[in-house]
Coordinates of C-alpha atoms (C1' of nucleotides) in Angstrom, one line a residue:
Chain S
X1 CA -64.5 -35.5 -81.3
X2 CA -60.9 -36.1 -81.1
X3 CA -59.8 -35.7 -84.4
X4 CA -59.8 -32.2 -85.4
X5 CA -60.3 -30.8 -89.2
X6 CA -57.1 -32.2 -91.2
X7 CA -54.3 -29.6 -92.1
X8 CA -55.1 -27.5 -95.1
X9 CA -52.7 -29.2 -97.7
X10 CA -49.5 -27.1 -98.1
X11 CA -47.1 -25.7 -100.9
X12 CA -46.1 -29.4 -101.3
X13 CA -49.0 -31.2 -102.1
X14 CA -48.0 -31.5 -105.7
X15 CA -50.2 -33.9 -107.1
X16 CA -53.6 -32.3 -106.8
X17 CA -55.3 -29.9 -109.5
X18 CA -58.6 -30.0 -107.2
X19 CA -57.6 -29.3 -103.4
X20 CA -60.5 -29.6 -101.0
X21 CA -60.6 -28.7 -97.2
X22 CA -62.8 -30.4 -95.1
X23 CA -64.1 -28.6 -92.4
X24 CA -65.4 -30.5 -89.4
X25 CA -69.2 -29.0 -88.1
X26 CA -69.6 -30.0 -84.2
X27 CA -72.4 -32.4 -84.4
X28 CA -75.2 -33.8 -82.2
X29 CA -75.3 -37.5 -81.1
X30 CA -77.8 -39.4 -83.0
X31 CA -79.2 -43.1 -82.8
X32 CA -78.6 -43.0 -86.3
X33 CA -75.6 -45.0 -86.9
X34 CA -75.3 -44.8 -90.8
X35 CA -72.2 -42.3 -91.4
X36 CA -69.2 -41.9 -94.0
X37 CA -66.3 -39.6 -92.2
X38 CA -63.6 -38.6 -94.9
X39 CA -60.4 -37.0 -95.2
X40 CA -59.0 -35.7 -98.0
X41 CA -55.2 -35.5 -98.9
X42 CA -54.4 -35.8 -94.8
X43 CA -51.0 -35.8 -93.8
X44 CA -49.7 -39.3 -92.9
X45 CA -49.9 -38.5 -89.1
X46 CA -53.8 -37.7 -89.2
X47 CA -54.2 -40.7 -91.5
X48 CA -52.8 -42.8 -89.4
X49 CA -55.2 -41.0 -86.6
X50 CA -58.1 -41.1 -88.1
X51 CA -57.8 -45.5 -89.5
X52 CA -56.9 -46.0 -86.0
X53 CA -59.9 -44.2 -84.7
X54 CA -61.8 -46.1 -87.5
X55 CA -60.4 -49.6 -86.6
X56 CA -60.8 -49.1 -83.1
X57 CA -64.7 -47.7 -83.6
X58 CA -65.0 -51.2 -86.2
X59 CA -65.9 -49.0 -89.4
X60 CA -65.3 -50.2 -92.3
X61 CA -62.3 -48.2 -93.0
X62 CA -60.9 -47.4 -97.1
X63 CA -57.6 -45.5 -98.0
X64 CA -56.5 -44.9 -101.0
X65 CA -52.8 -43.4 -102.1
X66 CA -49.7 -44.1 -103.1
X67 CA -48.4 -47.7 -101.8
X68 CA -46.4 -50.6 -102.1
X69 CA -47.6 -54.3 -101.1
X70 CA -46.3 -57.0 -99.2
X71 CA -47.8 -60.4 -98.4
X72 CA -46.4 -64.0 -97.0
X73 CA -47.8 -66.8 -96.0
X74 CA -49.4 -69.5 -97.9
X75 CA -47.2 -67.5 -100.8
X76 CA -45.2 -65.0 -101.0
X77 CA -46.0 -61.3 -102.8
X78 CA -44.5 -58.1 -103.5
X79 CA -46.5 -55.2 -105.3
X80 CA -44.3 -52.0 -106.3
X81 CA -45.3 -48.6 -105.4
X82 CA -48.7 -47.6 -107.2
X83 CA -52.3 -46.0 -106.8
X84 CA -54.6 -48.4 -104.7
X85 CA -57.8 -48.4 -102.9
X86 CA -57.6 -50.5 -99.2
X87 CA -60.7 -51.6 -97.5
X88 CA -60.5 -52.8 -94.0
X89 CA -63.7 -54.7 -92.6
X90 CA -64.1 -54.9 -88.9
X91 CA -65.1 -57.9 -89.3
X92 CA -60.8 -58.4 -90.0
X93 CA -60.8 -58.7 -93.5
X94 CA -58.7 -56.4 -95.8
X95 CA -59.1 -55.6 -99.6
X96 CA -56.2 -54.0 -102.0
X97 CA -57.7 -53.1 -105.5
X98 CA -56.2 -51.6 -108.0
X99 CA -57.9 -50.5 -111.1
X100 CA -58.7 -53.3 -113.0
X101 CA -60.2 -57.0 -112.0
X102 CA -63.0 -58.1 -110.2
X103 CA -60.1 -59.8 -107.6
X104 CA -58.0 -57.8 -105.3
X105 CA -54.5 -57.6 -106.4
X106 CA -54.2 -58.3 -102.4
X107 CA -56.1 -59.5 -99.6
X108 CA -56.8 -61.3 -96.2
X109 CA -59.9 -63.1 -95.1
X110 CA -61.9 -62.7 -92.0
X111 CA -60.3 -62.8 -89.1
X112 CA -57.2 -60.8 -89.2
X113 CA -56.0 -58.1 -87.0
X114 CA -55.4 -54.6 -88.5
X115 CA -52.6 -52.6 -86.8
X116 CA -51.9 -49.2 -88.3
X117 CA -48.8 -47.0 -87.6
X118 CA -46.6 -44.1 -89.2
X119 CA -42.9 -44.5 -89.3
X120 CA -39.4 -43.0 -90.8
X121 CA -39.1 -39.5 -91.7
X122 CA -38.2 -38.4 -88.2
X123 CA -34.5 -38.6 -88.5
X124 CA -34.2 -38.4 -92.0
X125 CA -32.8 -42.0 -92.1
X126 CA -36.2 -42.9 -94.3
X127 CA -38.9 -42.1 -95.8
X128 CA -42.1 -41.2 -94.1
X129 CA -44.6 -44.3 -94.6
X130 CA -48.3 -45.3 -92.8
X131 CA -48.1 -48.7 -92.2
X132 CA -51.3 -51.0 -92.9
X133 CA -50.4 -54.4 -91.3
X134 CA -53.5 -57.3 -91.0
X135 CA -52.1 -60.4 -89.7
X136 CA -53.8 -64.0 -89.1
X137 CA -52.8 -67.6 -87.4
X138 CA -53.8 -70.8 -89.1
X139 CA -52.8 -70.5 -91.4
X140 CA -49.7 -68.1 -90.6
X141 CA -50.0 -65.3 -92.6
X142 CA -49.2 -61.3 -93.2
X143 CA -50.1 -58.1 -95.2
X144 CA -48.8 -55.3 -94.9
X145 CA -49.6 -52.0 -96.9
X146 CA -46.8 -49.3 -96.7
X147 CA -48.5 -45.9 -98.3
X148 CA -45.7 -43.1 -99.0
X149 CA -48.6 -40.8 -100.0
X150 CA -52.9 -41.1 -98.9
X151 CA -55.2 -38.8 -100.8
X152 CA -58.3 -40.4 -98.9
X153 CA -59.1 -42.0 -96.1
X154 CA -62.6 -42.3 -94.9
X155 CA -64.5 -44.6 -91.9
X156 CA -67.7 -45.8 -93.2
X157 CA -70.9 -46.9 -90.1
X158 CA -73.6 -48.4 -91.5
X159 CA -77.0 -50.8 -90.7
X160 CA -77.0 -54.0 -92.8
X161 CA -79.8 -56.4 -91.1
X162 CA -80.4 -57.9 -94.7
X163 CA -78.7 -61.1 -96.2
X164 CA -78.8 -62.4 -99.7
X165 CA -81.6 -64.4 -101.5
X166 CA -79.9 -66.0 -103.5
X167 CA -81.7 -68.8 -106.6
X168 CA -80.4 -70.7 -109.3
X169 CA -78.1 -72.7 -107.4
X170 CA -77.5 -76.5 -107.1
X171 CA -79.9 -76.6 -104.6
X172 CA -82.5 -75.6 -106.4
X173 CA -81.9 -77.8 -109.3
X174 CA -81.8 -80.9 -106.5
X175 CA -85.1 -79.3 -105.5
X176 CA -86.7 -79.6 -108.8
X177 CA -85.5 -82.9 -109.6
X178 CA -87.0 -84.1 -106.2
X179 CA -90.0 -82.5 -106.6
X180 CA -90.3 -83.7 -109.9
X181 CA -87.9 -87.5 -110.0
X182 CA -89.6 -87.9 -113.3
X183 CA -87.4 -85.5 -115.0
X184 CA -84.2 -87.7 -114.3
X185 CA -86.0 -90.9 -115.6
X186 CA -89.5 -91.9 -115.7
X187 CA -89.8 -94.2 -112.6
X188 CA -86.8 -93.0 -110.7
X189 CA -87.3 -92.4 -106.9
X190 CA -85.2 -90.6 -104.8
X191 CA -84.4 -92.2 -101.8
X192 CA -81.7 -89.6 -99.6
X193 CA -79.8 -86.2 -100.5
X194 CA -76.1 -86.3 -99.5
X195 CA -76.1 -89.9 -98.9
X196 CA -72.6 -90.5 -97.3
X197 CA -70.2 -92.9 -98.9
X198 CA -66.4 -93.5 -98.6
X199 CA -66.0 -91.4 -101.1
X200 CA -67.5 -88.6 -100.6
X201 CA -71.4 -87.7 -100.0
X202 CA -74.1 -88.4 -102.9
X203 CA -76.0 -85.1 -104.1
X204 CA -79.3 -87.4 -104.6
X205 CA -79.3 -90.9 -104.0
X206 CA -81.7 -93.4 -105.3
X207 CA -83.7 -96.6 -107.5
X208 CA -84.9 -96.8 -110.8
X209 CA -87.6 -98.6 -111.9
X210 CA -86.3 -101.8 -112.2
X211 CA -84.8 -100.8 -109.0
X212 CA -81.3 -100.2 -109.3
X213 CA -79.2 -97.9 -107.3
X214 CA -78.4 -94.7 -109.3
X215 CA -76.1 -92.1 -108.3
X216 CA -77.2 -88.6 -109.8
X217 CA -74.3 -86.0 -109.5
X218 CA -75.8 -82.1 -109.6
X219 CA -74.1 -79.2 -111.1
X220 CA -75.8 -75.8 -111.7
X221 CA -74.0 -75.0 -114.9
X222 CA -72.2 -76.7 -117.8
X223 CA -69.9 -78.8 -116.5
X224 CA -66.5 -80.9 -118.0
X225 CA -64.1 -83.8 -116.7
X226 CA -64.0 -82.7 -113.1
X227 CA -67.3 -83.5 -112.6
X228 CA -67.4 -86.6 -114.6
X229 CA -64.6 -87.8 -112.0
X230 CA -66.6 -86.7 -109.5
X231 CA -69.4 -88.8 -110.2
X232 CA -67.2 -91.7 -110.8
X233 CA -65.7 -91.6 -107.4
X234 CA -69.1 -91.8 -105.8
X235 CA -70.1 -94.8 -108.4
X236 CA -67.1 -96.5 -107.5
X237 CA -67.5 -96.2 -103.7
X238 CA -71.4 -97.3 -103.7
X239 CA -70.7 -100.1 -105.6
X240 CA -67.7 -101.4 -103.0
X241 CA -69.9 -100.3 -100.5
X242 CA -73.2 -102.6 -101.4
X243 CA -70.5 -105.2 -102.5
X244 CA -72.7 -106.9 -103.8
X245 CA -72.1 -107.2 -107.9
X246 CA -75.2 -105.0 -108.2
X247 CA -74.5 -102.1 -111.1
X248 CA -74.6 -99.0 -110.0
X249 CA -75.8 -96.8 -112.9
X250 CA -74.6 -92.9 -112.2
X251 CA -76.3 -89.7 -114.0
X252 CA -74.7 -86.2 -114.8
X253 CA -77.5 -83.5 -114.4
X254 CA -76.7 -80.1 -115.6
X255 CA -77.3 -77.5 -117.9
X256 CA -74.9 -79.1 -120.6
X257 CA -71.4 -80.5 -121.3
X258 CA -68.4 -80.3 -123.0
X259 CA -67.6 -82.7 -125.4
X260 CA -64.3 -84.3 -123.4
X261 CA -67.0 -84.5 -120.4
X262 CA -69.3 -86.3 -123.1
X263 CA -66.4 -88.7 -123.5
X264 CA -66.0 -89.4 -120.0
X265 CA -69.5 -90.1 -119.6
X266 CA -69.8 -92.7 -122.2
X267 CA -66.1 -94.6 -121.3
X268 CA -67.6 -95.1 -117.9
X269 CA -71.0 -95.7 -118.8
X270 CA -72.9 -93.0 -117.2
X271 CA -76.2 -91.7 -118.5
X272 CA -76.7 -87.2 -119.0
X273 CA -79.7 -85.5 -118.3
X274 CA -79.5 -81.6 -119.4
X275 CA -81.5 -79.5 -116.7
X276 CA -81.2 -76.4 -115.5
X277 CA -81.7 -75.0 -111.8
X278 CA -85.3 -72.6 -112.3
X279 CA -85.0 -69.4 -113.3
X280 CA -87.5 -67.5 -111.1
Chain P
X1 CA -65.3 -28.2 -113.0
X2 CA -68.8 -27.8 -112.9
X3 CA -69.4 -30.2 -109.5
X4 CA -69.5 -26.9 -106.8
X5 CA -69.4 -28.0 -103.8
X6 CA -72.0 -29.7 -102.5
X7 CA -74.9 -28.2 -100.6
X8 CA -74.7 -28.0 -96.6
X9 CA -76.7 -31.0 -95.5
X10 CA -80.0 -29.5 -94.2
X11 CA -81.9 -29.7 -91.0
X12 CA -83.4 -32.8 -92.7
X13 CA -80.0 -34.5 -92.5
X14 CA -81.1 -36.8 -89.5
X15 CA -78.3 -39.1 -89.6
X16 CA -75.5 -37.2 -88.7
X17 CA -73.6 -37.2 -85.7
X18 CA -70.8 -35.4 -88.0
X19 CA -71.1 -33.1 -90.7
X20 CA -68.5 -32.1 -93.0
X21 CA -68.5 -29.5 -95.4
X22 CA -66.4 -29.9 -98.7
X23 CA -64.9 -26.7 -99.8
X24 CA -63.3 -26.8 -103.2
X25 CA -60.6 -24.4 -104.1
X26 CA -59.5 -23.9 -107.4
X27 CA -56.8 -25.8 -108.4
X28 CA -54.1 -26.1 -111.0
X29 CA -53.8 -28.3 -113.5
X30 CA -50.7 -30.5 -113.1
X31 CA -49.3 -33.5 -115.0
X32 CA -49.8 -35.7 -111.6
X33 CA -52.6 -38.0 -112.0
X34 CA -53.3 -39.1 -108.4
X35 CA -56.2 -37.8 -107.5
X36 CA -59.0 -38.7 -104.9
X37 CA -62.6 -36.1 -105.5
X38 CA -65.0 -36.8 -102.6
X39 CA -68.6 -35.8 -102.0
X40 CA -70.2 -35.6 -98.7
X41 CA -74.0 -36.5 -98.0
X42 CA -75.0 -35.1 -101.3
X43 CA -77.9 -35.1 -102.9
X44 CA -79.0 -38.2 -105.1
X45 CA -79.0 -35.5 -108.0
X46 CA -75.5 -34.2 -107.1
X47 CA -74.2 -38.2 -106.5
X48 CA -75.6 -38.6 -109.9
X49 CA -74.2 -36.1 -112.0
X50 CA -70.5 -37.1 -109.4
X51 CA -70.8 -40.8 -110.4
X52 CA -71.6 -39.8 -114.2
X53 CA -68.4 -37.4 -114.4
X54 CA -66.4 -40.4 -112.5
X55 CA -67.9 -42.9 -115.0
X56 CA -67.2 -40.6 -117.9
X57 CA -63.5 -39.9 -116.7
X58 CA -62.6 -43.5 -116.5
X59 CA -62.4 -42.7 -113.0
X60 CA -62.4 -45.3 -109.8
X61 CA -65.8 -44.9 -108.3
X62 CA -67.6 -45.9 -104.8
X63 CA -70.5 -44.9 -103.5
X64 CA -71.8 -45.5 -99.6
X65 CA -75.1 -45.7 -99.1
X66 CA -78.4 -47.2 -98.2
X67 CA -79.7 -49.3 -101.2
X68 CA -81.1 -52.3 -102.5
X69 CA -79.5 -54.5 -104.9
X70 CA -81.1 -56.5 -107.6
X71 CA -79.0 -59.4 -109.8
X72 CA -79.8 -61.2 -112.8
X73 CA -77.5 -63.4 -115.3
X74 CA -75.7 -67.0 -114.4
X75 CA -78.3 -66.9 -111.2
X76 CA -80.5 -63.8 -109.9
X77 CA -80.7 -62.5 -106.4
X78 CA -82.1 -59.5 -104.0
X79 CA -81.1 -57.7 -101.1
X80 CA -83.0 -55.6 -99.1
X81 CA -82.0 -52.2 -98.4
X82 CA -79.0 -51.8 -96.2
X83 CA -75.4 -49.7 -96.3
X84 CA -72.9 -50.7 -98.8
X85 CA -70.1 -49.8 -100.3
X86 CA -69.9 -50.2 -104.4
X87 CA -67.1 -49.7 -106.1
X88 CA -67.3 -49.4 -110.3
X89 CA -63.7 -49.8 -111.6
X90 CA -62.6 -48.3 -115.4
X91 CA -62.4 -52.1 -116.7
X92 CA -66.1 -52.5 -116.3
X93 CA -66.1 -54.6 -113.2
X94 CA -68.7 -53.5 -110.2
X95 CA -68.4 -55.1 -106.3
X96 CA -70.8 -54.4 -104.1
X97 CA -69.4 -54.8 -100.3
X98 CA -71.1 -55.1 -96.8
X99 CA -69.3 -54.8 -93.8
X100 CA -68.2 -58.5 -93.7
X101 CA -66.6 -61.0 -95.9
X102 CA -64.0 -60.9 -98.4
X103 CA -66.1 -61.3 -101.5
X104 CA -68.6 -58.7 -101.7
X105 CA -72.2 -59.7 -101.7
X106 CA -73.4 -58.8 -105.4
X107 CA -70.5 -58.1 -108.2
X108 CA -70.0 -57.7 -111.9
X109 CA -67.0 -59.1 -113.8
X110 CA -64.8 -56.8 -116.1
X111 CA -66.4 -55.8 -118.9
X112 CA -69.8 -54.4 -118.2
X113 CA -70.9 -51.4 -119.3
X114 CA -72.1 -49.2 -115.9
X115 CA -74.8 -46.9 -115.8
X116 CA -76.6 -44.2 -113.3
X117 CA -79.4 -41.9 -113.9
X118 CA -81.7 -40.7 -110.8
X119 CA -85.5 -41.7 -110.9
X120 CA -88.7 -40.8 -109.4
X121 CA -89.5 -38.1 -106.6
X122 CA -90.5 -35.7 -108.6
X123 CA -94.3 -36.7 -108.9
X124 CA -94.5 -38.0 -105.6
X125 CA -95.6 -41.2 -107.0
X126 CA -92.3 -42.8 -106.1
X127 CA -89.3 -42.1 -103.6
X128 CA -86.6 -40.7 -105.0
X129 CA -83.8 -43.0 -105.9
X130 CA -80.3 -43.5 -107.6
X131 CA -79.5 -46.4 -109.6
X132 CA -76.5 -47.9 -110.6
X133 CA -76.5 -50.4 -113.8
X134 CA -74.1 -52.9 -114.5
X135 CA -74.7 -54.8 -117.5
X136 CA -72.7 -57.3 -119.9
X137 CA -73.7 -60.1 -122.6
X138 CA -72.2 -63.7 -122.9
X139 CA -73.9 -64.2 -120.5
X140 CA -76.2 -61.7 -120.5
X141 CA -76.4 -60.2 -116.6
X142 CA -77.5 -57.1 -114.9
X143 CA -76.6 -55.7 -112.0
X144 CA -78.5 -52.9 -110.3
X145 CA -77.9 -51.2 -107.3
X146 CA -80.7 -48.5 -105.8
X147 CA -79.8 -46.0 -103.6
X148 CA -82.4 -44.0 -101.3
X149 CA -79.7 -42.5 -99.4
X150 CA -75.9 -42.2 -100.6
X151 CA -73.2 -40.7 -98.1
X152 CA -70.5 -41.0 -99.8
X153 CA -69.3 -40.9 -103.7
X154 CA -66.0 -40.6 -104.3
X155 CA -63.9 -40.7 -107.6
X156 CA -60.6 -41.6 -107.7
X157 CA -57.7 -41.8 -110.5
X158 CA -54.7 -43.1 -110.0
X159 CA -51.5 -44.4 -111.9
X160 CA -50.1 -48.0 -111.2
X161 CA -47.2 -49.3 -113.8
X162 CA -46.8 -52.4 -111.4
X163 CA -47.7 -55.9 -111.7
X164 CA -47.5 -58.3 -108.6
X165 CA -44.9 -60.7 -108.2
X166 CA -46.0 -63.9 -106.6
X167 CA -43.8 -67.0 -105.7
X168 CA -45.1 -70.3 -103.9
X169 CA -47.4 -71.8 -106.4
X170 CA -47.6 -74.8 -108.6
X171 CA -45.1 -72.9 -111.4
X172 CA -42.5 -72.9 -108.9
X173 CA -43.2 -76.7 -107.6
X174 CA -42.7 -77.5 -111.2
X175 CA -39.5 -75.4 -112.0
X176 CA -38.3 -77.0 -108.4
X177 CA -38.6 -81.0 -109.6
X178 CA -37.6 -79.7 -113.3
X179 CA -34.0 -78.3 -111.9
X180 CA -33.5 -81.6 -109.5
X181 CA -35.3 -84.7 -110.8
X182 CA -34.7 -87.0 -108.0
X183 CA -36.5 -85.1 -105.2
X184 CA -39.6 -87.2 -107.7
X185 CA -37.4 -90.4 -107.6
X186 CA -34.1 -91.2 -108.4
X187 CA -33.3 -91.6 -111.6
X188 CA -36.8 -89.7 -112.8
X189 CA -36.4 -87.8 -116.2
X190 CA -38.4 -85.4 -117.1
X191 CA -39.5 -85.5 -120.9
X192 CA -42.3 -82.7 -121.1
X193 CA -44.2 -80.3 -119.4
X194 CA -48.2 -79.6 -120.3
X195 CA -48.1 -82.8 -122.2
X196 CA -51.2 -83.5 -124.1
X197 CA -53.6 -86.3 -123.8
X198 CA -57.3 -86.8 -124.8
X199 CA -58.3 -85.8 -121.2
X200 CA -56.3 -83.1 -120.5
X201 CA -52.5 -81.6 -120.6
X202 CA -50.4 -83.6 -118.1
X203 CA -48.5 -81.2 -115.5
X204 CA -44.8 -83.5 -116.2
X205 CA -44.3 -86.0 -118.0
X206 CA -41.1 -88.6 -117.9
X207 CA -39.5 -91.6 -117.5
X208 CA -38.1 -93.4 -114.6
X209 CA -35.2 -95.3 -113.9
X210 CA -36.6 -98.4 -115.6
X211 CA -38.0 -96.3 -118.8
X212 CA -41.5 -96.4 -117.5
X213 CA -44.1 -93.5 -118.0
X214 CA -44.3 -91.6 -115.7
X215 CA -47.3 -88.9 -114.9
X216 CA -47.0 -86.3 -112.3
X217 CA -49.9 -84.2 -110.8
X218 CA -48.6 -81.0 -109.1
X219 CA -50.7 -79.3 -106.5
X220 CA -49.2 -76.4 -104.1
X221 CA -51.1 -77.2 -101.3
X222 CA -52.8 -80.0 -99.3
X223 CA -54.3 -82.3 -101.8
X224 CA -58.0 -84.1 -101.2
X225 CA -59.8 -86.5 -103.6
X226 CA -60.5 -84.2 -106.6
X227 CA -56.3 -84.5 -107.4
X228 CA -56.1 -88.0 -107.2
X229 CA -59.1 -88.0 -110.1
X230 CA -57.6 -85.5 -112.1
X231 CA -54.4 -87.7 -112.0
X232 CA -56.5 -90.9 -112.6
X233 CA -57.7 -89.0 -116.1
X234 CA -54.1 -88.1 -117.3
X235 CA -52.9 -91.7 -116.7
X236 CA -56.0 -93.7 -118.0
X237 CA -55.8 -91.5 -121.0
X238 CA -52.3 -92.4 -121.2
X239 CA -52.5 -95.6 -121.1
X240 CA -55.1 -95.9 -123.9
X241 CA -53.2 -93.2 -125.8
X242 CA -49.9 -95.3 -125.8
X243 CA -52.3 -98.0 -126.2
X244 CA -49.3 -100.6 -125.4
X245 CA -50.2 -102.0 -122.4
X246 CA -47.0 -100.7 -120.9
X247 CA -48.1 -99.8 -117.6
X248 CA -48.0 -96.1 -116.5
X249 CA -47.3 -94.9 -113.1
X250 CA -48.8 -92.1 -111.6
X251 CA -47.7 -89.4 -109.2
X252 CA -48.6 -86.9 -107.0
X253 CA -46.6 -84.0 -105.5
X254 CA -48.1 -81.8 -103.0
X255 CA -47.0 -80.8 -99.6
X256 CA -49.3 -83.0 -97.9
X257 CA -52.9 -85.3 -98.7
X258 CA -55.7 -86.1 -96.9
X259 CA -56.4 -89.4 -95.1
X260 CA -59.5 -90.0 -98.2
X261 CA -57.3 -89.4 -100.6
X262 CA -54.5 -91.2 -100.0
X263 CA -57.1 -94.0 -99.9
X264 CA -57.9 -93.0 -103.4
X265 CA -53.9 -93.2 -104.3
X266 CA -53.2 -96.9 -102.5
X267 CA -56.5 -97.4 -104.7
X268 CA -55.4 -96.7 -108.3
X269 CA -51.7 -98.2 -107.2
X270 CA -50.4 -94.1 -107.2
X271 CA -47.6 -93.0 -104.9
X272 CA -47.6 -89.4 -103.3
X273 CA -44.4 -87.6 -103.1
X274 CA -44.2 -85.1 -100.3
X275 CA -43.0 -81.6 -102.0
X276 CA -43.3 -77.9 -101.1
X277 CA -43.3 -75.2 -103.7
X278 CA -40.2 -73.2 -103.1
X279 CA -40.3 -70.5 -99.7
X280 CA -38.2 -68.1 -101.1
Chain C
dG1 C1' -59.5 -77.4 -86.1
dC2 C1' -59.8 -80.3 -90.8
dC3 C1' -62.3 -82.1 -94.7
dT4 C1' -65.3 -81.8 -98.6
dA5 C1' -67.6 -79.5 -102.3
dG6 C1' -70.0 -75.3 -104.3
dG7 C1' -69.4 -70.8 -106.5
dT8 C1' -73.1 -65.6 -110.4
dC9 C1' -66.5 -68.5 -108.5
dC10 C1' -62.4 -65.2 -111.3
dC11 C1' -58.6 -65.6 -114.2
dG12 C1' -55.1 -66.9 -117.6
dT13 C1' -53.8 -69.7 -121.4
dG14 C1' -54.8 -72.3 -125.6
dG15 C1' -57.3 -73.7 -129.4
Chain T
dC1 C1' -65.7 -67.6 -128.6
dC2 C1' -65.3 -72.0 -125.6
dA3 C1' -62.5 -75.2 -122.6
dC4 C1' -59.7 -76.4 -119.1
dG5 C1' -57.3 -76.0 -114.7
dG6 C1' -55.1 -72.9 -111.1
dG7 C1' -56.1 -70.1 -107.0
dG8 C1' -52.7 -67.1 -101.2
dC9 C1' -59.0 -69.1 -104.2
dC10 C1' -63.4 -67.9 -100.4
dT11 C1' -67.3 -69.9 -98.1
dA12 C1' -70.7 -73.0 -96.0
dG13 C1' -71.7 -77.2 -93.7
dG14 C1' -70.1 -81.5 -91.1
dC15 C1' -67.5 -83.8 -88.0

DNA sequence: GCCTAGGTCCCGTGG
DNA sequence: CCACGGGGCCTAGGC
């Protein structure tokens, strides 16, 4: 193991009123790959050490300290110096976080290359920095983390062979309307899911009882105008597309609906049906 | 500080191919906040009582380790045991992060109220197990996160006066036609921004050349079909609202459109005006 | 690669 | 509290 316990932290470390030392035990090779390596308050050179050692093995690598934030591409950032916590994915994403917010203050998605590297301080022209960099094409776009201070950095391995099960999503709701057509209309009968049209595709497409075209757009919670639109856009489309005169009647299934959505409904004649996807 | 160190990770520890002992040494208090307190393999006891004092200290907490993760609110999902990284922030929000994507797998908005207590083992009925609780109302969801293994808690605190500063987005397109009219059309006058109509605020409203109103729809990137409906809304409600039948023209700024929607413009008689928010 | 629409979207701003 | 729309949205699925 290259990287050797981290310096104990000297008459300079200012900041901390806990100091720990971390003292490295030779260990044994395992197939085990679960593992969470840490350093604590490491200078910026065996920072820098240890995220590229953690890049280049593809942990999942976090550092936390003292940084500032730039970002350009699709926009343009700057974040001043503060406390932030950085997670590097190998699978090329990168997270900043500060304190509050589900969001990252700061990001990149998938995809990115991390590069880590210490500058300044040398001739005293600057200060010492570690330099977090993740940049992407296509879009064009860079990050780059500049940490004047790192209190932690630590390289995470771990086994993940699970995914999400995810329910209560539009899909399910389609499900239950096909399942059951009855609970759009009595006598409706679906006739094709994502039916294409110039406009965009059809969530469930299908005939009433007289045997009308309808045009039922899904959403999994309450919705408002967007979805109103939405639905119109498909209406309009099917009904240039049969050209025939035939009316085209379109429904709005969801949970509920705000009362400017109600409005758009009734202005273009379309029918609401309050359903939610199942709970289970 | 009543966390000692943590205990020397047993021959049991199977998983290691690195061990690390955390020494702490006494330290003194200072005004300096930053602060980053990490825990090693511990026990689920010892994670416990860490995450508690974190919790308690409206600290920055994660925790690595092998759990399962249950979710119930808007929608409800599982995931089988794997290694994740969670991280509970002060503000209530919870994000629970394998090693790909940028948007962690299970979250909790701001605002929850988080939770950990340790459970079972001691009867041998049930394996021993740490679990995290995130829960909020309106809506009512839960989050919980069980851990048969953790490797890693850490607490951090942290100071961070500064706010980011973004440019690029559909602000600075406005302020951009706002200080020169004519990049919309020559002799374009702006009359108000966030204008109000029965479907929504308009993004500018004015006059052209001829005195004719005029709607604009910003967007700060490539615009698709959903724009060109959100513009139809502003200028049918417009229209009724000046309820002369003075016609009302309709435009959208973007930087570019897709081939559907400018279908959807040629449509509804719209014109798109090529625009970029500002580089700078 | 682009396009389209969903999302436990989150988030800020008004009312 | 709800409603509405922006977002560097991200992400999945088609083409």
């Amino acid at each position: 193991m290259e990287r050797a316990s981290p310096p104990v932290p000297g008459p300079d470390a200012f900041w901390s009123c806990e100091s720990y030392v971390v003292v490295v035990t030779p260990g044994t090779p395992t197939t085990q790959r679960s593992q969470a390596v840490t350093l604590e308050q490491p200078t910026l050179e065996a920072a820098c050490e240890a995220i590229a050692d953690g890049l280049e093995r593809e942990a999942l690598v976090t550092v936390f300290g003292r940084c500032t934030v730039d970002y350009d591409g699709r926009a343009s950032s700057t974040l001043e110096a503060g406390d932030r916590h950085v997670m590097l994915k190998p699978d090329g994403a990168a997270l900043v976080h500060t304190d509050e917010g589900q969001q990252p203050v700061n990001w990149q998605p998938p995809g990115c290359d991390h590069d880590v590297r210490c500058d300044g301080g040398a001739d005293g022209e600057s200060d010492p920095e570690l330099i977090l960099e993740s940049v992407r094409s296509t879009p064009d776009e860079r990050l780059c983390v500049r940490f004047e201070e790192v209190l932690q950095v630590s390289t995470f391995f771990g086994a993940d062979e699970n995914e999400l099960a995810l329910s209560g999503t539009e899909e399910d709701l389609r499900q239950r309307i096909l399942d059951e057509p009855a609970l759009l209309e009595t006598g409706f009968t679906p006739l094709a899911t994502e039916r294409d049209t110039p406009a965009g595709a059809i969530d469930i497409y299908g005939e009433d009882a007289a045997g009308r075209s309808v045009v039922v757009e899904l959403k999994r919670r309450r919705v408002g105008p967007d979805a109103v639109s939405q639905l119109r856009r498909y209406v309009d489309a099917l009904e240039r597309d049969l050209h025939a005169d035939a009316a085209v009647r379109g429904f709005l299934v969801a949970p509920s609906v705000t009362d400017r959505a109600t409005r758009l409904l009734s202005d273009h004649g379309f029918e609401f049906v309050p359903l939610e996807p199942p709970a289970e």
